[in-house]
Amino acid sequence: MKILSEQRTKILFEKLTKYIGVNVKLLIDRPDGTYCFREKKDRVYYISERLLRLAQTVKPDHLISAGTCFGKFTKTNKFRLHITALTYIAPYAPFKIWVKPSAEQQFLYGHHVIKSGLGRITENTPKYQGVVVNTMSDIPIGFGVAARTTAECRHADPLATIAFHQADIGEYIRSEDTLT
Amino acid sequence: MDIVNEILEREQKKAEKYKPITVEKHLDLEFDVGSLLAFDTNDLDTKSLHSQKDVYLHTLSRDNAQLLLNKVWELPTERIDEAIVVRLPPPTTVLPRAKPVPKPKPLTKWQEFAKAKGITKKKKDKSQWDEQLQKWVPLYGFRKAAAEKEKNWLIEVPQNVDPMTDMYEKKASEKTEKVAKNELQRLKNIARARKVKIPRVGIPITSDKASATQLATAATVAKASTASLGKFQDKLPKEKEARGKGIHEIIPGKERKRKAPLPTPQAERENNLNLLDSILNKRPKIDMDRAVSKYIHDEQVQRSEEKKNLKPSKGRFKGKGKGNVTNFSAKKPKAGRGQRNPSKKNPGRKRR
């Protein structure tokens, strides 16, 4: 468990602010204890200080993961969020997309959200804003990037992409072996 | 008769003196004749052990030794030089070593490589048939030098070499270099086996061509060897710094930085919050795209409101007909099925 370098911390926070904006502060500044980000094999884990201290007793070679995996750094040093981060992103996300029950399965299979499947969208969503995708019953099922603004969505044709797929909870089954 | 009796008496006396060779035991002993070992698993007689310890132990050990010897006598005997000899079977009891197991000799670098690649040593003949000399010449050692001298009484100077070079001298220097290299490698192997750290000698200078990596390393080192550690040196397009094991250390000014100590949780949190603030503040205050989209959105809302307001006065506009140009959502012509307006003059063919 390494501490993240300043450069990497910056990349991580920039990515997180795309999804939850200023609420990233709430992840660091928690009343129920200090939480921090740690890195292992290019994967970033969100872990409480208390748990981290326990995890440090394990030999580094034997430790596979501790805490919640937020994502990983690619070889080109970009950060990619994993679906495991959804529990922390979903409650804080200011921009959301709700998909119709008929389009839920499509999204969970890794497809983009298209206009015909769009149920609701947060007002004034800018273009390329990170959004959390919810079902109509307000259950978060993944996240993506808005391909169009809310205004543009109104006039888009039914097959136009509204949000680019980034991660969905179907990955828990589809890529079970790579999620840690 | 007297003599016979006497002899018998003597024999009897003798027999009394010696104890019988048969021993009675409750449980049979376990034998390992190979290492002349017998295990007595019978219980000790505690009463006699306490009362007459020495005598009891003495008799017990005699009996057991007798049993062991009986076993030895069962083996086939040989007679060598007036002595009866027994060949003992291999021992079955595993005895612990007195000394630790000797460690295997550490492999040299070449042996390690050969092992990894599966290269096995081929046996070569000590001597070889030489076509030129028409005789058997040893591969090395005694008479090799003489044969070589006889063979190389004249060495041709190749075309690409300076004609004034002494080829004999060149050959000799090559040989000494080879010997020196071998010696160095031998010492390196010893150092490796003893895990002694030897300092890097820099880039090896070879008489022949240097490899691309060696050249790249040399270039990188040379470039950094200025007073300003190569900071102001020009760079070639697509030039890459040499990389690899141990190269970083020989480049001047590239000493490894000491790691910063781990911050305390509080300090780390502060750092993170500061970093986050700087990121959040850096974002542009006016997002052009957002502003434009907001403007468009407002416009659309305004227009839809207008439309709503205009709806009741729709009829009035219809009367004017051609005048409303912005009305994109005009009704589709009904192709003769609609109601006709007899007051209107000949509408003519529909043009689309």
PDB file of N, CA, C and O in Angstrom, chain A residues 4-5 10 16 25 27 53 62 67-68 80 85-86 107 115 119 126-127 131 135 142 146 148 166 170-171 173:
ATOM      1  N   LEU A   4      -0.121   7.852  -2.559  1.00  0.00           N
ATOM      2  CA  LEU A   4      -0.126   8.336  -3.934  1.00  0.00           C
ATOM      3  C   LEU A   4       0.812   9.532  -4.078  1.00  0.00           C
ATOM      4  O   LEU A   4       0.884  10.367  -3.180  1.00  0.00           O
ATOM      5  N   SER A   5       1.494   9.586  -5.195  1.00  0.00           N
ATOM      6  CA  SER A   5       2.344  10.749  -5.447  1.00  0.00           C
ATOM      7  C   SER A   5       1.446  11.955  -5.715  1.00  0.00           C
ATOM      8  O   SER A   5       0.258  11.811  -5.998  1.00  0.00           O
ATOM      9  N   LYS A  10      -3.436  14.325  -7.928  1.00  0.00           N
ATOM     10  CA  LYS A  10      -4.081  15.375  -8.709  1.00  0.00           C
ATOM     11  C   LYS A  10      -4.941  14.772  -9.818  1.00  0.00           C
ATOM     12  O   LYS A  10      -6.096  15.177 -10.015  1.00  0.00           O
ATOM     13  N   LEU A  16     -12.343  12.634 -10.104  1.00  0.00           N
ATOM     14  CA  LEU A  16     -13.465  12.552  -9.171  1.00  0.00           C
ATOM     15  C   LEU A  16     -14.326  13.810  -9.232  1.00  0.00           C
ATOM     16  O   LEU A  16     -15.549  13.732  -9.136  1.00  0.00           O
ATOM     17  N   LYS A  25     -14.471  16.746  -1.338  1.00  0.00           N
ATOM     18  CA  LYS A  25     -14.037  17.158  -0.001  1.00  0.00           C
ATOM     19  C   LYS A  25     -14.688  16.286   1.065  1.00  0.00           C
ATOM     20  O   LYS A  25     -14.086  15.969   2.078  1.00  0.00           O
ATOM     21  N   LEU A  27     -15.416  13.285   0.890  1.00  0.00           N
ATOM     22  CA  LEU A  27     -14.798  11.958   0.964  1.00  0.00           C
ATOM     23  C   LEU A  27     -13.561  11.993   1.857  1.00  0.00           C
ATOM     24  O   LEU A  27     -13.250  11.024   2.544  1.00  0.00           O
ATOM     25  N   ARG A  53      -4.167   0.667   9.114  1.00  0.00           N
ATOM     26  CA  ARG A  53      -3.171   0.269  10.105  1.00  0.00           C
ATOM     27  C   ARG A  53      -3.195  -1.240  10.296  1.00  0.00           C
ATOM     28  O   ARG A  53      -2.173  -1.879  10.476  1.00  0.00           O
ATOM     29  N   HIS A  62       1.643 -10.504   0.249  1.00  0.00           N
ATOM     30  CA  HIS A  62       0.455 -11.312   0.504  1.00  0.00           C
ATOM     31  C   HIS A  62      -0.831 -10.507   0.452  1.00  0.00           C
ATOM     32  O   HIS A  62      -1.909 -11.068   0.402  1.00  0.00           O
ATOM     33  N   GLY A  67      -9.688  -2.099   1.612  1.00  0.00           N
ATOM     34  CA  GLY A  67     -10.522  -0.931   1.373  1.00  0.00           C
ATOM     35  C   GLY A  67     -11.325  -1.091   0.091  1.00  0.00           C
ATOM     36  O   GLY A  67     -11.508  -2.195  -0.403  1.00  0.00           O
ATOM     37  N   THR A  68     -11.797   0.027  -0.417  1.00  0.00           N
ATOM     38  CA  THR A  68     -12.610   0.004  -1.626  1.00  0.00           C
ATOM     39  C   THR A  68     -11.771   0.451  -2.813  1.00  0.00           C
ATOM     40  O   THR A  68     -11.148   1.505  -2.756  1.00  0.00           O
ATOM     41  N   ARG A  80      -8.782   5.623 -14.334  1.00  0.00           N
ATOM     42  CA  ARG A  80     -10.033   5.043 -14.816  1.00  0.00           C
ATOM     43  C   ARG A  80     -10.831   4.545 -13.616  1.00  0.00           C
ATOM     44  O   ARG A  80     -10.363   3.722 -12.851  1.00  0.00           O
ATOM     45  N   ALA A  85     -16.412   1.991  -7.223  1.00  0.00           N
ATOM     46  CA  ALA A  85     -16.450   3.332  -6.632  1.00  0.00           C
ATOM     47  C   ALA A  85     -17.869   3.885  -6.584  1.00  0.00           C
ATOM     48  O   ALA A  85     -18.097   4.948  -6.014  1.00  0.00           O
ATOM     49  N   LEU A  86     -18.811   3.160  -7.199  1.00  0.00           N
ATOM     50  CA  LEU A  86     -20.165   3.703  -7.347  1.00  0.00           C
ATOM     51  C   LEU A  86     -20.813   4.051  -6.016  1.00  0.00           C
ATOM     52  O   LEU A  86     -21.500   5.073  -5.898  1.00  0.00           O
ATOM     53  N   PHE A 107     -28.187  -1.026 -20.797  1.00  0.00           N
ATOM     54  CA  PHE A 107     -27.081  -0.330 -20.134  1.00  0.00           C
ATOM     55  C   PHE A 107     -26.231  -1.299 -19.328  1.00  0.00           C
ATOM     56  O   PHE A 107     -25.007  -1.221 -19.335  1.00  0.00           O
ATOM     57  N   LYS A 115     -31.327   7.923 -26.538  1.00  0.00           N
ATOM     58  CA  LYS A 115     -32.432   8.842 -26.239  1.00  0.00           C
ATOM     59  C   LYS A 115     -33.715   8.100 -25.891  1.00  0.00           C
ATOM     60  O   LYS A 115     -34.425   8.469 -24.964  1.00  0.00           O
ATOM     61  N   GLY A 119     -35.105   8.306 -19.322  1.00  0.00           N
ATOM     62  CA  GLY A 119     -36.317   8.610 -18.574  1.00  0.00           C
ATOM     63  C   GLY A 119     -36.312  10.051 -18.107  1.00  0.00           C
ATOM     64  O   GLY A 119     -37.211  10.825 -18.434  1.00  0.00           O
ATOM     65  N   PRO A 126     -24.180  19.889 -18.359  1.00  0.00           N
ATOM     66  CA  PRO A 126     -23.310  20.298 -19.464  1.00  0.00           C
ATOM     67  C   PRO A 126     -22.822  19.097 -20.268  1.00  0.00           C
ATOM     68  O   PRO A 126     -22.973  17.949 -19.840  1.00  0.00           O
ATOM     69  N   LYS A 127     -22.208  19.399 -21.379  1.00  0.00           N
ATOM     70  CA  LYS A 127     -21.678  18.328 -22.227  1.00  0.00           C
ATOM     71  C   LYS A 127     -20.442  17.737 -21.569  1.00  0.00           C
ATOM     72  O   LYS A 127     -19.661  18.454 -20.952  1.00  0.00           O
ATOM     73  N   VAL A 131     -21.824  11.640 -15.161  1.00  0.00           N
ATOM     74  CA  VAL A 131     -23.160  11.482 -14.598  1.00  0.00           C
ATOM     75  C   VAL A 131     -23.319  10.079 -14.022  1.00  0.00           C
ATOM     76  O   VAL A 131     -22.689   9.137 -14.475  1.00  0.00           O
ATOM     77  N   THR A 135     -31.829   3.909 -12.099  1.00  0.00           N
ATOM     78  CA  THR A 135     -33.077   3.380 -12.635  1.00  0.00           C
ATOM     79  C   THR A 135     -34.174   4.373 -12.263  1.00  0.00           C
ATOM     80  O   THR A 135     -33.940   5.314 -11.513  1.00  0.00           O
ATOM     81  N   GLY A 142     -24.806   2.567 -12.408  1.00  0.00           N
ATOM     82  CA  GLY A 142     -23.541   2.779 -13.112  1.00  0.00           C
ATOM     83  C   GLY A 142     -23.284   4.247 -13.309  1.00  0.00           C
ATOM     84  O   GLY A 142     -23.986   5.091 -12.755  1.00  0.00           O
ATOM     85  N   ALA A 146     -21.985  12.451 -19.985  1.00  0.00           N
ATOM     86  CA  ALA A 146     -23.073  12.995 -20.800  1.00  0.00           C
ATOM     87  C   ALA A 146     -22.542  13.336 -22.186  1.00  0.00           C
ATOM     88  O   ALA A 146     -21.541  14.040 -22.316  1.00  0.00           O
ATOM     89  N   ARG A 148     -24.509  14.754 -24.516  1.00  0.00           N
ATOM     90  CA  ARG A 148     -25.238  15.953 -24.945  1.00  0.00           C
ATOM     91  C   ARG A 148     -25.691  16.732 -23.729  1.00  0.00           C
ATOM     92  O   ARG A 148     -25.882  16.163 -22.657  1.00  0.00           O
ATOM     93  N   GLN A 166     -19.568   4.125 -19.009  1.00  0.00           N
ATOM     94  CA  GLN A 166     -18.219   3.980 -18.451  1.00  0.00           C
ATOM     95  C   GLN A 166     -18.118   2.772 -17.535  1.00  0.00           C
ATOM     96  O   GLN A 166     -17.165   2.024 -17.625  1.00  0.00           O
ATOM     97  N   GLY A 170     -23.273  -4.409 -13.938  1.00  0.00           N
ATOM     98  CA  GLY A 170     -23.145  -5.696 -14.632  1.00  0.00           C
ATOM     99  C   GLY A 170     -21.713  -6.182 -14.674  1.00  0.00           C
ATOM    100  O   GLY A 170     -21.458  -7.365 -14.853  1.00  0.00           O
ATOM    101  N   GLU A 171     -20.768  -5.250 -14.472  1.00  0.00           N
ATOM    102  CA  GLU A 171     -19.355  -5.626 -14.487  1.00  0.00           C
ATOM    103  C   GLU A 171     -18.987  -6.536 -13.328  1.00  0.00           C
ATOM    104  O   GLU A 171     -18.002  -7.253 -13.392  1.00  0.00           O
ATOM    105  N   ILE A 173     -20.329  -9.070 -12.657  1.00  0.00           N
ATOM    106  CA  ILE A 173     -20.396 -10.425 -13.198  1.00  0.00           C
ATOM    107  C   ILE A 173     -19.495 -10.555 -14.418  1.00  0.00           C
ATOM    108  O   ILE A 173     -18.755 -11.504 -14.554  1.00  0.00           O
TER     109      ILE A 173
END
